[in-house]
Coordinates of C-alpha atoms in Angstrom, one line a residue:
X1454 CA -5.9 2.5 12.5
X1455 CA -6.6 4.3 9.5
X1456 CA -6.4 8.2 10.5
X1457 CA -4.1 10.7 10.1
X1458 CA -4.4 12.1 13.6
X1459 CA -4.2 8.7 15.2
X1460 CA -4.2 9.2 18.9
X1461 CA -6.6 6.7 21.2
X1462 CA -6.5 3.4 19.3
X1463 CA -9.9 2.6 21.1
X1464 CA -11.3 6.4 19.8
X1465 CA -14.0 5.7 17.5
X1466 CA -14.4 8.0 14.8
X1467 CA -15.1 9.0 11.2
X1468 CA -12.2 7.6 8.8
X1469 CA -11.5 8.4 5.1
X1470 CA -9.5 5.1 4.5
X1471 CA -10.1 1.2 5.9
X1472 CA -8.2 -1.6 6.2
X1473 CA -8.9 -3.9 3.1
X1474 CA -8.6 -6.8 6.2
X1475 CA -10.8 -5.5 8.4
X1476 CA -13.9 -4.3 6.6
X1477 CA -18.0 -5.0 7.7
X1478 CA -20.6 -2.9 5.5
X1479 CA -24.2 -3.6 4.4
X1480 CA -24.0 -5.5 1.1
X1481 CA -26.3 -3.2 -0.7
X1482 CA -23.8 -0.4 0.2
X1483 CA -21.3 -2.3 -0.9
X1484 CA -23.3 -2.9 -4.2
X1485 CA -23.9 0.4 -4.3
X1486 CA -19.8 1.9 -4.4
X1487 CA -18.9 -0.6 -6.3
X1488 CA -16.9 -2.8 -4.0
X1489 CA -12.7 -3.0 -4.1
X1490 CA -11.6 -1.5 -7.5
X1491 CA -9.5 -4.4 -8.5
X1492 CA -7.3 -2.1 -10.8
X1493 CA -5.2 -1.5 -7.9
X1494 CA -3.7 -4.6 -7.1
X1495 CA -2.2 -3.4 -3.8
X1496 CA -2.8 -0.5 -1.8
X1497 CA -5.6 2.5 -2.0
X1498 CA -8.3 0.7 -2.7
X1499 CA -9.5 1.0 1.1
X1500 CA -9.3 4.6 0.2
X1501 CA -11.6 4.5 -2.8
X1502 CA -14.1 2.0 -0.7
X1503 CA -14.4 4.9 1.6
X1504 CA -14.0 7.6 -0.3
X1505 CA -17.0 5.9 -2.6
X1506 CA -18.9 5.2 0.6
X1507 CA -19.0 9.2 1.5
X1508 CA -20.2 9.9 -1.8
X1509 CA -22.6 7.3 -1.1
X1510 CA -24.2 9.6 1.6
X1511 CA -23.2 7.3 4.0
X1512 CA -20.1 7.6 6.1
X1513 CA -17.1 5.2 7.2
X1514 CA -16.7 4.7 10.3
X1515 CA -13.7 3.3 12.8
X1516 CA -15.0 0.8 16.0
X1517 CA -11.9 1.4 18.9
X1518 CA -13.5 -0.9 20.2
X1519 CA -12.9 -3.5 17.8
X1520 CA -9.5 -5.2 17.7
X1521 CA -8.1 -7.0 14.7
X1522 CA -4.7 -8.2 14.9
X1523 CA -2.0 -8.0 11.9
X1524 CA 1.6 -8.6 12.3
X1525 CA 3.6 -5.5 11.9
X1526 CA 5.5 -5.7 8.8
X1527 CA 7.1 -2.5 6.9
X1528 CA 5.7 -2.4 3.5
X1529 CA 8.2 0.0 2.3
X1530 CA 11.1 -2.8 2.6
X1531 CA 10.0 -3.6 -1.0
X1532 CA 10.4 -1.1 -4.3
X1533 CA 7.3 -2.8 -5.7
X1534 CA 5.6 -1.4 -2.9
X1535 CA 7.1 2.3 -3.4
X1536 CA 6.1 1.7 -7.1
X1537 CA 2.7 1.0 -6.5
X1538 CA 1.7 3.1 -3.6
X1539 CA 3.2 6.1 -5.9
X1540 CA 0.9 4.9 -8.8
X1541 CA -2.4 4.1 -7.3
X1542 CA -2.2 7.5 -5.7
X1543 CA -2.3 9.3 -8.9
X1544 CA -5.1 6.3 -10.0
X1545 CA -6.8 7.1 -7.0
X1546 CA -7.0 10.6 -7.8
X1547 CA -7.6 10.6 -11.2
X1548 CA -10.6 8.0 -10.3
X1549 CA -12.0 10.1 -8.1
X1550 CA -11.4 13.5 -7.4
X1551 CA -12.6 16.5 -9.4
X1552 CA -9.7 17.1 -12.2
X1553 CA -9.1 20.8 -10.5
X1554 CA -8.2 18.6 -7.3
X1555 CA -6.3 15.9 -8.8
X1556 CA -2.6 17.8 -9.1
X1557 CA -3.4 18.9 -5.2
X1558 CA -3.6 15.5 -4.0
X1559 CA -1.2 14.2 -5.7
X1560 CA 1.5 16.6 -5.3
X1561 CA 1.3 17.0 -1.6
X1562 CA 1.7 13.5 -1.3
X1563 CA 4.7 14.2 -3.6
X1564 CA 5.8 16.5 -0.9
X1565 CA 5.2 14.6 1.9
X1566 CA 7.6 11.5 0.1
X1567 CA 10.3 14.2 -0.8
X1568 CA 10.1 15.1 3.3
X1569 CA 10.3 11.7 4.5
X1570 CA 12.3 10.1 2.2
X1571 CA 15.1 13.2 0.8
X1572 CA 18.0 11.0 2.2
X1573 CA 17.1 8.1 -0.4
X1574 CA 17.2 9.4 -3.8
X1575 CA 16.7 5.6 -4.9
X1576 CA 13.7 5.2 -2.8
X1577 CA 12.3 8.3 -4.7
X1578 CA 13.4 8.0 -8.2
X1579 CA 10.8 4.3 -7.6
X1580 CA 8.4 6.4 -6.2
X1581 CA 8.4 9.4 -8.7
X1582 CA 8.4 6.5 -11.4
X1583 CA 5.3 5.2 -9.8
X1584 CA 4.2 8.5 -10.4
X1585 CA 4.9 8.8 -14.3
X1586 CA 3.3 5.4 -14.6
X1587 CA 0.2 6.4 -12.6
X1588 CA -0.3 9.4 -15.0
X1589 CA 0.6 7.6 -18.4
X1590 CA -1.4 4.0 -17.8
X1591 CA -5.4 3.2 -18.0
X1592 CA -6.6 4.0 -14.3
X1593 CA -9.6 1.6 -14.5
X1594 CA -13.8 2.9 -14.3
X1595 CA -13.7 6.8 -13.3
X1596 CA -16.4 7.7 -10.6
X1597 CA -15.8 11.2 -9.5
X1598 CA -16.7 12.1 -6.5
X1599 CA -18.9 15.6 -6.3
X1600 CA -18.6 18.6 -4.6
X1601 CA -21.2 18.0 -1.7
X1602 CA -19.3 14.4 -0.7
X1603 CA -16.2 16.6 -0.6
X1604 CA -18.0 19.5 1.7
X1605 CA -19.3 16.1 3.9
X1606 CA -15.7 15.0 4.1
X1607 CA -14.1 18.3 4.7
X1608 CA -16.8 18.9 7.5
X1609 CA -16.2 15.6 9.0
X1610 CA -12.5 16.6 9.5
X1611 CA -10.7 15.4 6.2
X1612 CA -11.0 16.5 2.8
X1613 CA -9.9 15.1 0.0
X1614 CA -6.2 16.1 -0.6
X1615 CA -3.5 15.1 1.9

């Protein structure tokens, strides 16, 4: 379930992220946002689809009353994943936020991985890595969001930066 206040599972609502498994929009929207931004690889590019589909004017939206079933697996058993997630944040960010915003994002999530992870120094020097590499590598097409699909997002109950 792709919100940060997750509570009723079968709660529909506005979302800021989907599930790159579990995704049904109108093809010319699609079109439109430029579908998955293959850069990525893994992880965050059901972020950008969203975030691209808000800017969009449109909106993303979860159906609770849907059900699509996954097995449960940790991702964060793997270092590659660490790595990555820690890089395609700062791609994400530097494809699509304002560049005033893009530190903000960024280092709260920075924050948030120091919080949850402080007892594994390994587990961060990967992630911090990811990081570096985000900042120093080509990041792929840059489409930045504006100010009004930030106000829209914000307004809708998340903006842009955790």
């Amino acid at each position: 379930m792709p919100r940060i206040r997750k509570g009723d599972p079968e709660q529909s609502s506005p979302v800021f992220s989907v599930w790159e498994g579990a995704v049904v929009l109108p093809m010319d929207v699609w079109r439109a946002v430029g579908g998955w931004g293959a850069e990525y690889f893994y992880a965050h590019e059901g972020i950008e689809l969203a975030w691209r589909v808000w800017g969009a004017g449109r909106r993303t939206w979860y159906a609770g009353e849907l059900v699509a079933n996954h097995p449960a697996i940790d991702p964060a058993r793997h270092r590659e994943y660490v790595r990555l997630n820690a890089r395609n944040r700062v791609w994400l960010a530097r494809r699509n936020l304002p560049a005033v915003l893009r530190p903000l994002y960024v280092g709260s999530w920075a924050a948030i991985q120091v919080l949850r992870w402080w007892r594994s120094p390994r587990r961060l020097a990967t992630w911090f890595g990811g990081v570096a590499e985000g900042w120093r590598t080509d990041c792929g097409p840059v489409h930045v969001m504006g100010w009004l699909t930030i106000g829209r997002m914000t307004l809708a109950g998340r903006p842009p930066v955790v």
